[in-house]
Amino acid sequence: MPGTQTLVNELVTKLKKRRVEGSQETALLTAELLRSVISQLKVPPTNQAETLIEAVKTVGELLVAANPVELAVGNIVRRVLHIIRDEDFSVATSSAGGDDRETAEENGFRVQTVAAGPPSRSPSLHAILDRTPDSERAHHSSRDGDSFEGKGKSADRNAESWKLKHDVIRAVNELIEDINSCHEQIAEQSVELIHQNEILLTFGRSRTVREFLCAAKEKRRSFRVFVAEGAPKYQGHALAKDLGARGLQTTVITDSAVFAMISRVNKVVVGVHAVMANGGVIGPVGLNMVALAARKHAVPFVVVAGPHKLCPLYPQNPQVLLNEMRCPSELLQDGEFSDCMGVCNGSGNPLLNVVNPAFDYVPPELVSLFITDIGGYNPSFVHRLIADYYSADDLDLQKRTTS
Amino acid sequence: MWWRSPSFILDKQQSDTVPHQRNPRDTLPLPSPPPFSMADTLQNPNPENNISAYYQTRAAHHAVVTGDWLAQAQAAIGRDPDDSTDTTVATVAGKPFSVIDEFNSWRKQPELAEAVAAIRALAAVIRNCQATTMMELEIELKKSSDSLKSGDTTSISLTAGCDLFMRYVTRTSALEYEDFDSAKSRLIERAEKFGEISCKARRIIAMLSQDFIFDGCTILVHGFSRVVFEVLKTAAQSKKLFRVFCTEGRPDRSGLRLSNELAKLDVPVKLLIDSAVAYTMDEVDMVFVGADGVVESGGIINMMGTFQIALVAHSMNKPVYVAAESYKFARLYPLDQKDMVPALCPIDFGVPIPSKVEVETSARDYTPPQYLTLLFTDLGVLTPSVVSDELIQLYL
């Protein structure tokens, strides 16, 4: 597939050189790329789901390796894998119901696949005996294929294979739609959260938060916003300008002043980089401070996040532990330290180091509420969302030859 | 209830009439549990004293065996020839099939968890039963399960394992067959599968927890949990560099056995007395414990001392990880420490204790879910709040 290969390489380069900013952009590009990979893939009549999964996993591995810190890439890859498994299962069940039962053995095979249970559900106590591992499922679907071809139903089979790809592409389109429209869906819930004459605090600059606040403004709530500037990029300034332009009363404060001002604030609303499986969040550096201050003064800490930010990994996982160290020059004004930067001690190590981490981890105990496009949830409920959107088999994107 | 009322004076007078059982043991300088033979412990001869057969067996398997204890055990076996012949007779064909005997024979292996032994025994019940209808089979299963549970009311994993087995194996979807034999074979298949899964649970848990052990970390463990040992063994075999702080785990001192095993694997081990946990907690990166049972709130019931360690770890912001197989999920909801069936285990202090002095002999405690960070089970990595979700779905 020469066409897809160039597309993949293009995206990989973009990710490596960090030319793509923001998790929503990355998520959309990844989803679109995977959609073209799937549509251009030639699927054999048997084991179609397996081929699709293999192909997506290969591409996914490359993408994740290009920018391991951007968790949205891995999230979308796993979403697509889950979609493939889901659609495969529903195709199998619908064909079992639709076909007239010709022979008992065919029936037997079908009953087996159906009784295997939805592969999309992560392992659960009540379904523990109904789970069949991947190898068994593949065996079943290949047996189905053989029995079909033996009976001369190859045309039907081709139609089925086309159906699976079609369904998967339809579901991926829905996913792209969801990502695009998540801001509106989240913003709709702002009216319930923001009351009259409230004071809100936000940190740095998040598009989701901006839409959230503006939607409440549209509904004639009058409230004030404190914006913490979010050093070293000072993106809070841009957000403050935006909000001011839309008619909201905004105050800019430094990150260090958050603790001093938190007692006057009714709620903290922030956007984050990623939401982890235990309910913790990864956000811009300095967010943990804000969360701790909010906890100290019993101020609700609300996180708004779109579905592409939900990550099925735990924060202790080495893939997640990576914190991107940005360029130190962001911290220094021009030429400020140029005289002492070169000074080294006896063993050649520079005496002055400047470190600029990009992310911060906030543990789940400090978060009061998550607002997603499907509603508001407790941090302890995140596992349910993860079970709905992701399959347990996909957590490790490396292809395993033996399970 | 009566534990907290000041009428302990009255209670003391009542219990004074039954202290003579304790005296002979107090005067003997034994460093380890009393010399019950294996057969004795399994039959639980002291149900009224609430001495927990479960903890006796664990102590027998993992605690320190001294020469004295061995001599006592030999003497005890010599004293009761009927008990030793009982266990051999069970294997003779012609004797009616007894689930307790089957259970005991499975339980002899120290590597096998009690609940798994019970599951295997119940699977054997299905295989050997003479029933001709589903109802009869179910009734027989229920009877066997009840007799297993009544043999030791203090063991949570045994009760939970039996209940789960009954749920899985007798779910209605398995019973839609016309013909009894195929239904029975399907049941046997499910039962064997459940036995398989339970056996493999430890491997799965060990694989899942590898990500959480990083190079250079210090792990604190409490007592001897076979699951935690499997986790540490897998980490050591994949050449991870870490060190382990191991508490002694009084009164059965199972921590000593664990430190022996870890030293054999070339893992740097440091032994602590139970009171030294808070002292060393700031050097520790994470706490790993097993569980005797996982309750509905997401908390765990485990060897005495676990709650203490979890409290200290929580106050110093150290994560507490629990490794527990899924058959340990029990439908219990203790509200405080005294809310469970008391499981007592006699403690030997090495010196005679005057009979006026009361000893707290409970063998286990309850750790509430807010002190636990994550549970590693064969269903995956779970937060404590997921446990009640799972249990509700199973029993709905």
Tab-separated table of C-alpha atoms in Angstrom, chain A residues 115 121-132 277-279 314-318 380-381 383-384, chain B residues 164 168 171 190 193-194 197 211-212 321 326 329 374 378-379 381-383 385-386 389-391 393-394:
chain	number	residue	atom	x	y	z
A	115	ALA	CA	-21.722	-17.885	23.475
A	121	ARG	CA	-16.101	-6.059	27.590
A	122	SER	CA	-12.986	-6.148	29.693
A	123	PRO	CA	-12.645	-9.256	31.875
A	124	SER	CA	-15.287	-9.231	34.526
A	125	LEU	CA	-16.212	-11.494	37.408
A	126	HIS	CA	-19.483	-12.738	35.973
A	127	ALA	CA	-18.186	-13.279	32.462
A	128	ILE	CA	-14.959	-14.930	33.492
A	129	LEU	CA	-15.940	-18.359	32.216
A	130	ASP	CA	-17.524	-17.072	29.005
A	131	ARG	CA	-14.395	-15.405	27.787
A	132	THR	CA	-12.569	-17.162	24.960
A	277	ALA	CA	-7.324	4.923	34.220
A	278	ASN	CA	-7.252	5.473	37.963
A	279	GLY	CA	-8.909	8.879	37.657
A	314	TYR	CA	-2.106	3.698	34.781
A	315	PRO	CA	0.275	6.498	35.723
A	316	GLN	CA	2.937	4.111	36.961
A	317	ASN	CA	3.166	2.574	33.522
A	318	PRO	CA	6.520	3.480	31.983
A	380	SER	CA	-13.751	6.488	40.607
A	381	PHE	CA	-16.126	5.987	37.659
A	383	HIS	CA	-12.886	2.696	34.917
A	384	ARG	CA	-16.392	2.203	33.557
B	164	LEU	CA	-18.615	-18.069	43.315
B	168	TYR	CA	-20.724	-19.812	37.883
B	171	ARG	CA	-26.041	-20.269	35.927
B	190	ARG	CA	-17.128	-25.209	33.504
B	193	LYS	CA	-12.242	-24.324	33.660
B	194	PHE	CA	-12.865	-22.370	36.810
B	197	ILE	CA	-8.416	-20.083	35.830
B	211	ASP	CA	4.976	-2.486	35.268
B	212	PHE	CA	4.642	-1.089	38.739
B	321	TYR	CA	-0.980	-2.324	46.322
B	326	SER	CA	-10.808	-12.779	41.866
B	329	PHE	CA	-14.234	-11.236	46.305
B	374	LEU	CA	-4.797	-0.327	43.570
B	378	ASP	CA	-6.730	-11.675	37.450
B	379	LEU	CA	-9.503	-9.441	36.127
B	381	VAL	CA	-5.717	-3.714	37.630
B	382	LEU	CA	-8.630	-2.294	39.594
B	383	THR	CA	-9.235	0.640	41.861
B	385	SER	CA	-14.295	1.247	43.852
B	386	VAL	CA	-14.511	-1.253	41.013
B	389	ASP	CA	-19.323	-2.845	40.742
B	390	GLU	CA	-18.075	-6.307	39.836
B	391	LEU	CA	-19.795	-8.015	42.728
B	393	GLN	CA	-22.949	-7.451	38.355
B	394	LEU	CA	-22.234	-10.999	39.380
